[in-house]
PDB file of C-alpha atoms in Angstrom:
ATOM      1  CA  MET A1362      -0.035   0.141  -0.012  1.00  0.00           C
ATOM      2  CA  PHE A1363       2.672   2.492   0.871  1.00  0.00           C
ATOM      3  CA  PRO A1364       6.061   1.526  -0.299  1.00  0.00           C
ATOM      4  CA  ASP A1365       5.673   3.106  -3.800  1.00  0.00           C
ATOM      5  CA  ALA A1366       4.174   6.182  -2.121  1.00  0.00           C
ATOM      6  CA  GLY A1367       6.386   9.547  -2.851  1.00  0.00           C
ATOM      7  CA  PRO A1368       6.627  12.114  -0.396  1.00  0.00           C
ATOM      8  CA  ASP A1369       4.345  14.563  -1.857  1.00  0.00           C
ATOM      9  CA  ASP A1370       1.644  12.180  -2.918  1.00  0.00           C
ATOM     10  CA  PRO A1371      -1.647  13.093  -1.301  1.00  0.00           C
ATOM     11  CA  THR A1372      -3.122  11.180   1.538  1.00  0.00           C
ATOM     12  CA  VAL A1373      -5.899   8.719   0.639  1.00  0.00           C
ATOM     13  CA  THR A1374      -9.270   8.458   2.804  1.00  0.00           C
ATOM     14  CA  ALA A1375     -10.274   4.713   1.932  1.00  0.00           C
ATOM     15  CA  MET A1376     -12.892   2.441   3.192  1.00  0.00           C
ATOM     16  CA  ARG A1377     -12.829  -1.305   2.736  1.00  0.00           C
ATOM     17  CA  ALA A1378     -15.511  -2.478  -0.243  1.00  0.00           C
ATOM     18  CA  ARG A1379     -18.174  -4.433   0.768  1.00  0.00           C
ATOM     19  CA  GLU A1380     -17.173  -7.556  -1.536  1.00  0.00           C
ATOM     20  CA  LEU A1381     -14.174  -7.952   0.186  1.00  0.00           C
ATOM     21  CA  GLY A1382     -16.399  -9.691   2.972  1.00  0.00           C
ATOM     22  CA  ARG A1383     -15.035  -9.961   6.507  1.00  0.00           C
ATOM     23  CA  LYS A1384     -11.080  -9.729   5.184  1.00  0.00           C
ATOM     24  CA  SER A1385      -9.221  -7.554   7.431  1.00  0.00           C
ATOM     25  CA  VAL A1386      -7.024  -4.555   6.157  1.00  0.00           C
ATOM     26  CA  VAL A1387      -4.230  -4.351   8.416  1.00  0.00           C
ATOM     27  CA  VAL A1388      -1.359  -1.558   8.492  1.00  0.00           C
ATOM     28  CA  GLY A1389       1.125  -2.649   5.939  1.00  0.00           C
ATOM     29  CA  ASP A1390      -1.302  -3.936   3.472  1.00  0.00           C
ATOM     30  CA  ARG A1391      -1.090  -3.257  -0.464  1.00  0.00           C
ATOM     31  CA  VAL A1392      -4.342  -2.562  -1.617  1.00  0.00           C
ATOM     32  CA  SER A1393      -6.284  -1.591  -4.960  1.00  0.00           C
ATOM     33  CA  LEU A1394      -8.120   1.281  -4.707  1.00  0.00           C
ATOM     34  CA  VAL A1395     -11.306   2.634  -6.648  1.00  0.00           C
ATOM     35  CA  GLY A1396     -13.110   5.801  -6.534  1.00  0.00           C
ATOM     36  CA  ASP A1397     -11.975   9.306  -5.281  1.00  0.00           C
ATOM     37  CA  THR A1398      -8.281   9.307  -5.143  1.00  0.00           C
ATOM     38  CA  SER A1399      -7.474  12.879  -4.998  1.00  0.00           C
ATOM     39  CA  GLY A1400      -7.220  13.330  -1.385  1.00  0.00           C
ATOM     40  CA  ALA A1401      -9.059  16.457  -1.489  1.00  0.00           C
ATOM     41  CA  PRO A1402     -11.251  17.306   1.555  1.00  0.00           C
ATOM     42  CA  GLY A1403     -14.208  14.946   1.545  1.00  0.00           C
ATOM     43  CA  ALA A1404     -13.023  12.470  -0.860  1.00  0.00           C
ATOM     44  CA  LEU A1405     -13.526   8.948  -0.285  1.00  0.00           C
ATOM     45  CA  ALA A1406     -12.066   5.985  -1.943  1.00  0.00           C
ATOM     46  CA  ARG A1407     -12.530   2.490  -1.735  1.00  0.00           C
ATOM     47  CA  ILE A1408     -10.207  -1.141  -1.043  1.00  0.00           C
ATOM     48  CA  VAL A1409     -11.489  -3.510  -3.431  1.00  0.00           C
ATOM     49  CA  ARG A1410      -8.444  -5.759  -3.399  1.00  0.00           C
ATOM     50  CA  ILE A1411      -5.696  -6.869  -0.787  1.00  0.00           C
ATOM     51  CA  ALA A1412      -2.358  -7.996  -2.482  1.00  0.00           C
ATOM     52  CA  GLU A1413      -0.993 -11.549  -1.466  1.00  0.00           C
ATOM     53  CA  ARG A1414       1.428 -10.705   2.062  1.00  0.00           C
ATOM     54  CA  ARG A1415       4.598 -11.657   1.782  1.00  0.00           C
ATOM     55  CA  SER A1416       5.049 -11.412   5.425  1.00  0.00           C
ATOM     56  CA  VAL A1417       2.662 -11.184   8.440  1.00  0.00           C
ATOM     57  CA  LEU A1418       4.012 -10.247  12.139  1.00  0.00           C
ATOM     58  CA  ARG A1419       1.706 -11.861  14.321  1.00  0.00           C
ATOM     59  CA  ARG A1420       0.811 -12.103  18.279  1.00  0.00           C
ATOM     60  CA  THR A1421      -2.150 -13.766  20.747  1.00  0.00           C
ATOM     61  CA  ALA A1422      -3.092 -12.374  23.852  1.00  0.00           C
ATOM     62  CA  GLU A1423      -1.916 -16.049  25.561  1.00  0.00           C
ATOM     63  CA  ASP A1424       0.554 -18.733  24.549  1.00  0.00           C
ATOM     64  CA  ASP A1425      -1.804 -21.540  24.806  1.00  0.00           C
ATOM     65  CA  ALA A1426      -3.922 -21.944  21.667  1.00  0.00           C
ATOM     66  CA  THR A1427      -6.702 -24.115  23.711  1.00  0.00           C
ATOM     67  CA  THR A1428      -7.415 -20.884  25.588  1.00  0.00           C
ATOM     68  CA  ALA A1429     -10.285 -18.177  24.271  1.00  0.00           C
ATOM     69  CA  GLU A1430      -7.040 -15.680  24.560  1.00  0.00           C
ATOM     70  CA  GLY A1431      -4.628 -17.941  22.834  1.00  0.00           C
ATOM     71  CA  ARG A1432      -6.835 -18.271  19.665  1.00  0.00           C
ATOM     72  CA  LEU A1433      -7.472 -14.704  19.504  1.00  0.00           C
ATOM     73  CA  GLU A1434      -4.670 -14.208  16.898  1.00  0.00           C
ATOM     74  CA  ARG A1435      -3.957 -10.829  16.149  1.00  0.00           C
ATOM     75  CA  VAL A1436      -2.117  -9.430  13.153  1.00  0.00           C
ATOM     76  CA  VAL A1437       0.290  -6.969  14.061  1.00  0.00           C
ATOM     77  CA  VAL A1438       1.561  -5.548  10.485  1.00  0.00           C
ATOM     78  CA  ALA A1439       1.846  -6.796   6.991  1.00  0.00           C
ATOM     79  CA  ASN A1440       4.910  -6.713   4.580  1.00  0.00           C
ATOM     80  CA  ALA A1441       7.050  -5.611   7.104  1.00  0.00           C
ATOM     81  CA  ASP A1442      11.219  -6.340   6.620  1.00  0.00           C
ATOM     82  CA  GLN A1443      12.382  -5.752   9.814  1.00  0.00           C
ATOM     83  CA  LEU A1444      11.285  -5.805  13.316  1.00  0.00           C
ATOM     84  CA  VAL A1445      12.816  -3.404  15.624  1.00  0.00           C
ATOM     85  CA  ILE A1446      12.504  -4.530  18.927  1.00  0.00           C
ATOM     86  CA  VAL A1447      12.819  -1.397  21.620  1.00  0.00           C
ATOM     87  CA  SER A1448      13.912  -2.014  24.789  1.00  0.00           C
ATOM     88  CA  ALA A1449      15.225   0.668  27.485  1.00  0.00           C
ATOM     89  CA  LEU A1450      18.627  -0.160  29.711  1.00  0.00           C
ATOM     90  CA  ALA A1451      17.147   1.309  32.819  1.00  0.00           C
ATOM     91  CA  ASP A1452      13.192   3.023  33.642  1.00  0.00           C
ATOM     92  CA  PRO A1453      12.008   0.347  33.112  1.00  0.00           C
ATOM     93  CA  PRO A1454      14.955  -2.158  33.371  1.00  0.00           C
ATOM     94  CA  PRO A1455      15.209  -4.498  30.176  1.00  0.00           C
ATOM     95  CA  ARG A1456      13.086  -7.645  30.007  1.00  0.00           C
ATOM     96  CA  THR A1457      15.133 -10.190  27.650  1.00  0.00           C
ATOM     97  CA  GLY A1458      12.099 -12.533  28.012  1.00  0.00           C
ATOM     98  CA  PHE A1459       9.872 -10.286  26.249  1.00  0.00           C
ATOM     99  CA  ILE A1460      12.752  -9.802  23.511  1.00  0.00           C
ATOM    100  CA  ASP A1461      12.933 -13.717  23.329  1.00  0.00           C
ATOM    101  CA  ARG A1462       9.335 -13.700  22.279  1.00  0.00           C
ATOM    102  CA  CYS A1463       9.752 -10.968  19.734  1.00  0.00           C
ATOM    103  CA  LEU A1464      12.580 -12.901  18.376  1.00  0.00           C
ATOM    104  CA  VAL A1465      10.715 -16.047  17.936  1.00  0.00           C
ATOM    105  CA  ALA A1466       7.707 -13.952  16.311  1.00  0.00           C
ATOM    106  CA  ALA A1467       9.910 -12.480  13.938  1.00  0.00           C
ATOM    107  CA  TYR A1468      11.791 -15.344  12.914  1.00  0.00           C
ATOM    108  CA  ASP A1469       8.289 -17.202  12.623  1.00  0.00           C
ATOM    109  CA  ALA A1470       7.363 -14.561  10.088  1.00  0.00           C
ATOM    110  CA  ASP A1471      10.625 -14.428   8.442  1.00  0.00           C
ATOM    111  CA  ILE A1472      11.436 -10.669   9.280  1.00  0.00           C
ATOM    112  CA  GLU A1473      15.041  -9.516  10.413  1.00  0.00           C
ATOM    113  CA  PRO A1474      15.474  -8.572  13.569  1.00  0.00           C
ATOM    114  CA  LEU A1475      16.915  -5.204  15.069  1.00  0.00           C
ATOM    115  CA  LEU A1476      17.497  -4.775  19.078  1.00  0.00           C
ATOM    116  CA  CYS A1477      17.268  -1.036  19.822  1.00  0.00           C
ATOM    117  CA  LEU A1478      18.358  -0.512  23.166  1.00  0.00           C
ATOM    118  CA  THR A1479      16.981   3.195  24.363  1.00  0.00           C
ATOM    119  CA  LYS A1480      18.174   5.091  27.638  1.00  0.00           C
ATOM    120  CA  ALA A1481      21.902   4.204  27.126  1.00  0.00           C
ATOM    121  CA  ASP A1482      22.718   7.080  29.245  1.00  0.00           C
ATOM    122  CA  LEU A1483      21.085   5.550  32.278  1.00  0.00           C
ATOM    123  CA  ALA A1484      22.695   2.046  32.211  1.00  0.00           C
ATOM    124  CA  GLY A1485      25.007   0.194  29.963  1.00  0.00           C
ATOM    125  CA  PRO A1486      24.325  -2.526  27.407  1.00  0.00           C
ATOM    126  CA  GLU A1487      26.630  -5.227  28.391  1.00  0.00           C
ATOM    127  CA  ALA A1488      24.597  -7.253  30.310  1.00  0.00           C
ATOM    128  CA  VAL A1489      21.879  -7.490  27.416  1.00  0.00           C
ATOM    129  CA  LEU A1490      24.463  -7.946  24.774  1.00  0.00           C
ATOM    130  CA  GLY A1491      26.345 -10.615  26.453  1.00  0.00           C
ATOM    131  CA  TYR A1492      22.884 -12.645  27.126  1.00  0.00           C
ATOM    132  CA  TYR A1493      22.331 -12.312  23.268  1.00  0.00           C
ATOM    133  CA  THR A1494      26.482 -12.797  22.265  1.00  0.00           C
ATOM    134  CA  GLU A1495      26.005 -15.999  20.616  1.00  0.00           C
ATOM    135  CA  LEU A1496      23.171 -14.891  18.309  1.00  0.00           C
ATOM    136  CA  GLU A1497      25.300 -11.700  16.721  1.00  0.00           C
ATOM    137  CA  LEU A1498      21.800 -10.020  17.163  1.00  0.00           C
ATOM    138  CA  PRO A1499      22.050  -6.328  15.483  1.00  0.00           C
ATOM    139  CA  TYR A1500      21.861  -3.649  17.466  1.00  0.00           C
ATOM    140  CA  VAL A1501      21.735   0.057  18.459  1.00  0.00           C
ATOM    141  CA  LEU A1502      22.533   2.223  21.178  1.00  0.00           C
ATOM    142  CA  ILE A1503      20.472   5.519  21.537  1.00  0.00           C
ATOM    143  CA  ARG A1504      21.108   7.932  23.897  1.00  0.00           C
ATOM    144  CA  PRO A1505      18.711  11.418  24.351  1.00  0.00           C
ATOM    145  CA  ASP A1506      21.349  13.377  22.339  1.00  0.00           C
ATOM    146  CA  SER A1507      22.749  10.705  20.084  1.00  0.00           C
ATOM    147  CA  ASP A1508      23.198  10.908  16.392  1.00  0.00           C
ATOM    148  CA  LEU A1509      20.247   8.848  14.687  1.00  0.00           C
ATOM    149  CA  ALA A1510      22.535   8.405  11.440  1.00  0.00           C
ATOM    150  CA  ALA A1511      23.387   4.524  12.477  1.00  0.00           C
ATOM    151  CA  LEU A1512      19.905   3.848  13.075  1.00  0.00           C
ATOM    152  CA  ARG A1513      18.391   5.861   9.794  1.00  0.00           C
ATOM    153  CA  ALA A1514      20.886   3.603   8.106  1.00  0.00           C
ATOM    154  CA  LEU A1515      19.311   0.406   8.861  1.00  0.00           C
ATOM    155  CA  LEU A1516      15.854   1.632   8.349  1.00  0.00           C
ATOM    156  CA  ALA A1517      16.393   3.038   5.242  1.00  0.00           C
ATOM    157  CA  GLY A1518      14.604   0.931   2.086  1.00  0.00           C
ATOM    158  CA  ARG A1519      12.884  -1.047   4.688  1.00  0.00           C
ATOM    159  CA  VAL A1520       9.399  -1.307   6.199  1.00  0.00           C
ATOM    160  CA  SER A1521      10.442  -1.527   9.938  1.00  0.00           C
ATOM    161  CA  VAL A1522       7.596  -2.282  12.515  1.00  0.00           C
ATOM    162  CA  LEU A1523       8.573  -0.798  16.237  1.00  0.00           C
ATOM    163  CA  VAL A1524       7.133  -2.898  19.029  1.00  0.00           C
ATOM    164  CA  GLY A1525       8.025  -2.519  22.937  1.00  0.00           C
ATOM    165  CA  HIS A1526       6.791  -2.312  26.302  1.00  0.00           C
ATOM    166  CA  SER A1527       4.921   1.350  27.117  1.00  0.00           C
ATOM    167  CA  GLY A1528       7.934   3.628  28.782  1.00  0.00           C
ATOM    168  CA  VAL A1529      10.753   2.428  26.943  1.00  0.00           C
ATOM    169  CA  GLY A1530      11.199   5.645  24.775  1.00  0.00           C
ATOM    170  CA  LYS A1531       9.688   4.182  21.581  1.00  0.00           C
ATOM    171  CA  SER A1532       7.100   7.588  21.006  1.00  0.00           C
ATOM    172  CA  THR A1533      10.209   9.773  21.943  1.00  0.00           C
ATOM    173  CA  LEU A1534      12.272   7.843  19.273  1.00  0.00           C
ATOM    174  CA  VAL A1535       9.714   8.084  16.589  1.00  0.00           C
ATOM    175  CA  ASN A1536       9.270  11.750  17.094  1.00  0.00           C
ATOM    176  CA  ARG A1537      12.933  12.226  16.418  1.00  0.00           C
ATOM    177  CA  LEU A1538      13.094  10.061  13.454  1.00  0.00           C
ATOM    178  CA  VAL A1539       9.490  11.702  12.072  1.00  0.00           C
ATOM    179  CA  PRO A1540       9.308  14.971  13.747  1.00  0.00           C
ATOM    180  CA  GLU A1541       5.958  15.973  12.423  1.00  0.00           C
ATOM    181  CA  ALA A1542       4.881  12.436  13.700  1.00  0.00           C
ATOM    182  CA  ASP A1543       3.528  14.028  17.009  1.00  0.00           C
ATOM    183  CA  ARG A1544       3.583  10.624  18.975  1.00  0.00           C
ATOM    184  CA  ALA A1545       1.839  10.872  22.567  1.00  0.00           C
ATOM    185  CA  VAL A1546       5.062  10.717  25.084  1.00  0.00           C
ATOM    186  CA  GLY A1547       3.952   8.988  28.443  1.00  0.00           C
ATOM    187  CA  THR A1548       6.003   8.901  31.654  1.00  0.00           C
ATOM    188  CA  VAL A1549       7.254   5.417  33.699  1.00  0.00           C
ATOM    189  CA  SER A1550       5.409   5.066  37.124  1.00  0.00           C
ATOM    190  CA  ALA A1551       7.023   4.394  40.314  1.00  0.00           C
ATOM    191  CA  ILE A1552       6.786   0.921  39.889  1.00  0.00           C
ATOM    192  CA  GLY A1553       8.705   0.830  36.712  1.00  0.00           C
ATOM    193  CA  ARG A1554       5.758   0.132  34.700  1.00  0.00           C
ATOM    194  CA  GLY A1555       5.116   2.782  30.947  1.00  0.00           C
ATOM    195  CA  ARG A1556       1.591   4.111  30.499  1.00  0.00           C
ATOM    196  CA  HIS A1557       0.365   3.345  27.295  1.00  0.00           C
ATOM    197  CA  THR A1558       0.607   6.487  25.000  1.00  0.00           C
ATOM    198  CA  SER A1559       0.051   4.941  21.192  1.00  0.00           C
ATOM    199  CA  THR A1560      -3.427   3.673  21.037  1.00  0.00           C
ATOM    200  CA  SER A1561      -3.067   2.253  17.214  1.00  0.00           C
ATOM    201  CA  ALA A1562      -0.115   1.070  14.880  1.00  0.00           C
ATOM    202  CA  VAL A1563       0.443   3.645  12.179  1.00  0.00           C
ATOM    203  CA  ALA A1564       2.873   3.768   9.167  1.00  0.00           C
ATOM    204  CA  LEU A1565       5.265   6.792   9.021  1.00  0.00           C
ATOM    205  CA  ARG A1566       7.362   7.531   5.865  1.00  0.00           C
ATOM    206  CA  LEU A1567      10.867   8.268   7.270  1.00  0.00           C
ATOM    207  CA  PRO A1568      12.052  11.930   5.806  1.00  0.00           C
ATOM    208  CA  PRO A1569      14.593  11.811   2.979  1.00  0.00           C
ATOM    209  CA  GLN A1570      18.084  12.485   4.327  1.00  0.00           C
ATOM    210  CA  PRO A1571      20.379  15.436   2.655  1.00  0.00           C
ATOM    211  CA  ASP A1572      23.478  13.193   1.862  1.00  0.00           C
ATOM    212  CA  SER A1573      21.317  10.419   0.433  1.00  0.00           C
ATOM    213  CA  ASP A1574      19.075   9.851  -2.742  1.00  0.00           C
ATOM    214  CA  GLY A1575      17.637   6.432  -1.863  1.00  0.00           C
ATOM    215  CA  ASP A1576      14.491   5.373  -0.052  1.00  0.00           C
ATOM    216  CA  PRO A1577      14.571   6.532   3.599  1.00  0.00           C
ATOM    217  CA  GLY A1578      11.998   3.788   4.365  1.00  0.00           C
ATOM    218  CA  TRP A1579       8.877   3.599   6.201  1.00  0.00           C
ATOM    219  CA  ILE A1580       8.459   2.568  10.451  1.00  0.00           C
ATOM    220  CA  ILE A1581       5.026   1.439  11.755  1.00  0.00           C
ATOM    221  CA  ASP A1582       4.829   2.366  15.317  1.00  0.00           C
ATOM    222  CA  THR A1583       2.648  -0.001  17.265  1.00  0.00           C
ATOM    223  CA  PRO A1584       0.655   0.268  20.628  1.00  0.00           C
ATOM    224  CA  GLY A1585       3.004  -0.364  23.703  1.00  0.00           C
ATOM    225  CA  VAL A1586       2.272  -3.885  24.981  1.00  0.00           C
ATOM    226  CA  ARG A1587       2.701  -5.891  28.111  1.00  0.00           C
ATOM    227  CA  SER A1588       3.036  -9.290  26.559  1.00  0.00           C
ATOM    228  CA  PHE A1589       3.637 -10.659  23.340  1.00  0.00           C
ATOM    229  CA  GLY A1590       1.689 -14.314  23.166  1.00  0.00           C
ATOM    230  CA  LEU A1591       2.869 -16.882  20.957  1.00  0.00           C
ATOM    231  CA  ALA A1592      -0.044 -19.499  20.468  1.00  0.00           C
ATOM    232  CA  HIS A1593       0.371 -19.163  16.608  1.00  0.00           C
ATOM    233  CA  VAL A1594       3.668 -20.314  16.610  1.00  0.00           C
ATOM    234  CA  SER A1595       4.283 -24.165  16.928  1.00  0.00           C
ATOM    235  CA  ALA A1596       6.504 -26.016  19.603  1.00  0.00           C
ATOM    236  CA  GLU A1597       8.895 -26.941  16.842  1.00  0.00           C
ATOM    237  CA  SER A1598       9.270 -23.192  15.297  1.00  0.00           C
ATOM    238  CA  LEU A1599       9.626 -21.872  18.726  1.00  0.00           C
ATOM    239  CA  LEU A1600      13.044 -23.291  19.084  1.00  0.00           C
ATOM    240  CA  HIS A1601      13.959 -21.071  15.792  1.00  0.00           C
ATOM    241  CA  GLY A1602      13.913 -18.170  18.076  1.00  0.00           C
ATOM    242  CA  PHE A1603      16.763 -19.692  19.954  1.00  0.00           C
ATOM    243  CA  PRO A1604      19.430 -20.548  17.119  1.00  0.00           C
ATOM    244  CA  ASP A1605      22.137 -20.631  19.685  1.00  0.00           C
ATOM    245  CA  LEU A1606      20.265 -24.096  20.879  1.00  0.00           C
ATOM    246  CA  VAL A1607      19.395 -25.535  17.805  1.00  0.00           C
ATOM    247  CA  GLU A1608      22.602 -27.534  16.982  1.00  0.00           C
ATOM    248  CA  ALA A1609      22.390 -29.220  20.271  1.00  0.00           C
ATOM    249  CA  THR A1610      18.855 -30.912  19.314  1.00  0.00           C
ATOM    250  CA  VAL A1611      20.562 -33.058  16.758  1.00  0.00           C
ATOM    251  CA  ASP A1612      21.859 -35.379  19.526  1.00  0.00           C
ATOM    252  CA  CYS A1613      18.288 -35.637  21.231  1.00  0.00           C
ATOM    253  CA  PRO A1614      16.600 -38.653  20.912  1.00  0.00           C
ATOM    254  CA  ALA A1615      13.431 -39.203  18.594  1.00  0.00           C
ATOM    255  CA  ASN A1616      10.341 -37.194  19.291  1.00  0.00           C
ATOM    256  CA  CYS A1617      12.530 -35.462  22.527  1.00  0.00           C
ATOM    257  CA  GLN A1618      10.076 -32.323  23.844  1.00  0.00           C
ATOM    258  CA  HIS A1619      13.081 -30.686  25.189  1.00  0.00           C
ATOM    259  CA  THR A1620      11.469 -30.039  28.530  1.00  0.00           C
ATOM    260  CA  ALA A1621      13.762 -30.374  31.401  1.00  0.00           C
ATOM    261  CA  GLU A1622      11.632 -33.750  32.265  1.00  0.00           C
ATOM    262  CA  GLU A1623      13.059 -35.181  29.614  1.00  0.00           C
ATOM    263  CA  ALA A1624      16.052 -37.125  30.755  1.00  0.00           C
ATOM    264  CA  ASP A1625      17.962 -37.459  27.432  1.00  0.00           C
ATOM    265  CA  CYS A1626      17.617 -34.342  26.177  1.00  0.00           C
ATOM    266  CA  ALA A1627      20.730 -32.726  24.911  1.00  0.00           C
ATOM    267  CA  LEU A1628      20.294 -29.628  25.764  1.00  0.00           C
ATOM    268  CA  ASP A1629      20.991 -29.836  29.050  1.00  0.00           C
ATOM    269  CA  ALA A1630      24.851 -31.408  28.234  1.00  0.00           C
ATOM    270  CA  TRP A1631      24.813 -28.485  26.053  1.00  0.00           C
ATOM    271  CA  VAL A1632      24.493 -25.554  28.020  1.00  0.00           C
ATOM    272  CA  ALA A1633      26.700 -27.461  30.499  1.00  0.00           C
ATOM    273  CA  SER A1634      29.617 -27.648  28.474  1.00  0.00           C
ATOM    274  CA  GLY A1635      29.587 -23.665  28.070  1.00  0.00           C
ATOM    275  CA  LYS A1636      27.965 -23.812  24.623  1.00  0.00           C
ATOM    276  CA  ALA A1637      24.780 -21.670  25.550  1.00  0.00           C
ATOM    277  CA  ASP A1638      23.726 -19.388  28.397  1.00  0.00           C
ATOM    278  CA  PRO A1639      21.623 -21.239  30.757  1.00  0.00           C
ATOM    279  CA  ARG A1640      19.104 -18.201  30.963  1.00  0.00           C
ATOM    280  CA  ARG A1641      18.569 -18.929  27.374  1.00  0.00           C
ATOM    281  CA  LEU A1642      17.910 -22.591  27.804  1.00  0.00           C
ATOM    282  CA  ALA A1643      15.664 -21.678  31.092  1.00  0.00           C
ATOM    283  CA  SER A1644      13.544 -18.963  28.910  1.00  0.00           C
ATOM    284  CA  TYR A1645      13.399 -21.485  25.888  1.00  0.00           C
ATOM    285  CA  ARG A1646      11.596 -23.987  28.567  1.00  0.00           C
ATOM    286  CA  ARG A1647       9.158 -21.441  30.004  1.00  0.00           C
ATOM    287  CA  LEU A1648       7.963 -20.778  26.388  1.00  0.00           C
ATOM    288  CA  LEU A1649       7.454 -24.622  26.191  1.00  0.00           C
ATOM    289  CA  ALA A1650       5.593 -24.685  29.674  1.00  0.00           C
ATOM    290  CA  SER A1651       3.676 -21.425  28.799  1.00  0.00           C
ATOM    291  CA  ARG A1652       2.215 -23.152  25.606  1.00  0.00           C
ATOM    292  CA  SER A1653       1.085 -26.255  27.341  1.00  0.00           C
ATOM    293  CA  GLY A1654      -0.720 -23.959  29.916  1.00  0.00           C
ATOM    294  CA  GLU A1655       1.848 -24.270  33.055  1.00  0.00           C
ATOM    295  CA  GLY A1656       2.699 -21.024  34.522  1.00  0.00           C
ATOM    296  CA  ASP A1657       1.662 -17.489  34.299  1.00  0.00           C
ATOM    297  CA  PRO A1658       0.826 -16.472  30.804  1.00  0.00           C
ATOM    298  CA  ARG A1659       1.171 -13.233  31.243  1.00  0.00           C
ATOM    299  CA  GLU A1660       4.531 -10.980  31.756  1.00  0.00           C
ATOM    300  CA  PRO A1661       5.990 -12.062  34.899  1.00  0.00           C
ATOM    301  CA  GLU A1662       8.128  -9.260  37.010  1.00  0.00           C
ATOM    302  CA  ARG A1663      11.682  -9.830  36.864  1.00  0.00           C
ATOM    303  CA  ASN A1664      13.138 -12.445  39.263  1.00  0.00           C
ATOM    304  CA  PRO A1665      14.702 -10.952  42.216  1.00  0.00           C
ATOM    305  CA  GLY A1666      18.614 -11.103  42.085  1.00  0.00           C
ATOM    306  CA  ASP A1667      18.717 -11.208  37.902  1.00  0.00           C
ATOM    307  CA  PRO A1668      18.740  -8.198  36.137  1.00  0.00           C
ATOM    308  CA  LEU A1669      17.817 -10.189  33.182  1.00  0.00           C
ATOM    309  CA  ALA A1670      14.947 -12.944  34.018  1.00  0.00           C
ATOM    310  CA  GLY A1671      11.654 -12.655  33.196  1.00  0.00           C
ATOM    311  CA  SER A1672       9.924 -13.871  29.985  1.00  0.00           C
TER     312      SER A1672
END
C-alpha cells in the first residue's frame, strides 16, 4: 500500500469495499483503490483488493492455543521487512524474556530482527548484549542526545515495525525520526511500568536524508504491549527463536520435547559444556511450559537478583 508512495503523494481516505467480506485490512497491506483518490477534503475511495502478503507479524494474548485468548490471533502488521525491538536499558529495566518472544515471532514471520536499546545514558548494554552474544543480533544504542544516523541507515529502504513495552522511549524515538509524527509521549510510573501512549499502529514515511538519494524507508509504530503471546507459533518453530540451542537438538532422542523432564534431552549437556547461556535454555523452556498452559501466561516481573530474568 505505501512503499511506492512518494513524499508529495496525497493522503487518501478509503473504506473497505463490501465485496471483500470479512477480510481485514491491516497496517502495511498493499491494496487497490477505486473512486476518488485525489486526497481532497471529503473525498472517499474504496479498497477493492488486498495484495498477497509477503510477511505477516502476529501475536496472541496468551501462549496456550487451547484458551480463548490464545485462539485470538492478532495481525500486528503486514509486509514488514524488519522488526525493531525497542527496549530500555533502565527505567524500566530490560526484559530479555519479552525480547526472546519478539525474536521468536520475527523468525516465524521471516522478518529480520533489530535490537534498539534506548536510555543508554542511564545504564550500559553489556548485560543485555552478553545474553545474546551467541546470536550476533544486530543492535543500536540510543541516548537522548545521540545521532540517529546509524539507526536511519538500518531503516533505509525497508518497512520496519517498532514494538516494545510502554515507557521504553519508543514514541520519543519515533518523534525524533519523524518530527511531524507528534506521537504522544508518556512517563514511567514509580513501579517501573510505562503508560500506554500510542493507541493504534500507524505507518510513517521517514524523511529523506540530505546526503542520500535512496529510499529512507517506512516505520510502523505500534501501541506499547505488556506481553507477546506465541500461541500461533508451533512448538517446533519456537526453537527457531533460539538459534544458539538448535545445534544441540541434533543429539536429542526421537520425539524429544526438550523440556526439563526429558532425561536424555541434549540441551542440558550443551549448556553444561558452556556452549549456550543457561538463561537462554531456561527462557526457552518457560515458553514451552507456557504453551502447554503451565505457569502465568502474562508477562511476569523480573526475578529477584537477576536483572535479565523474566519472560
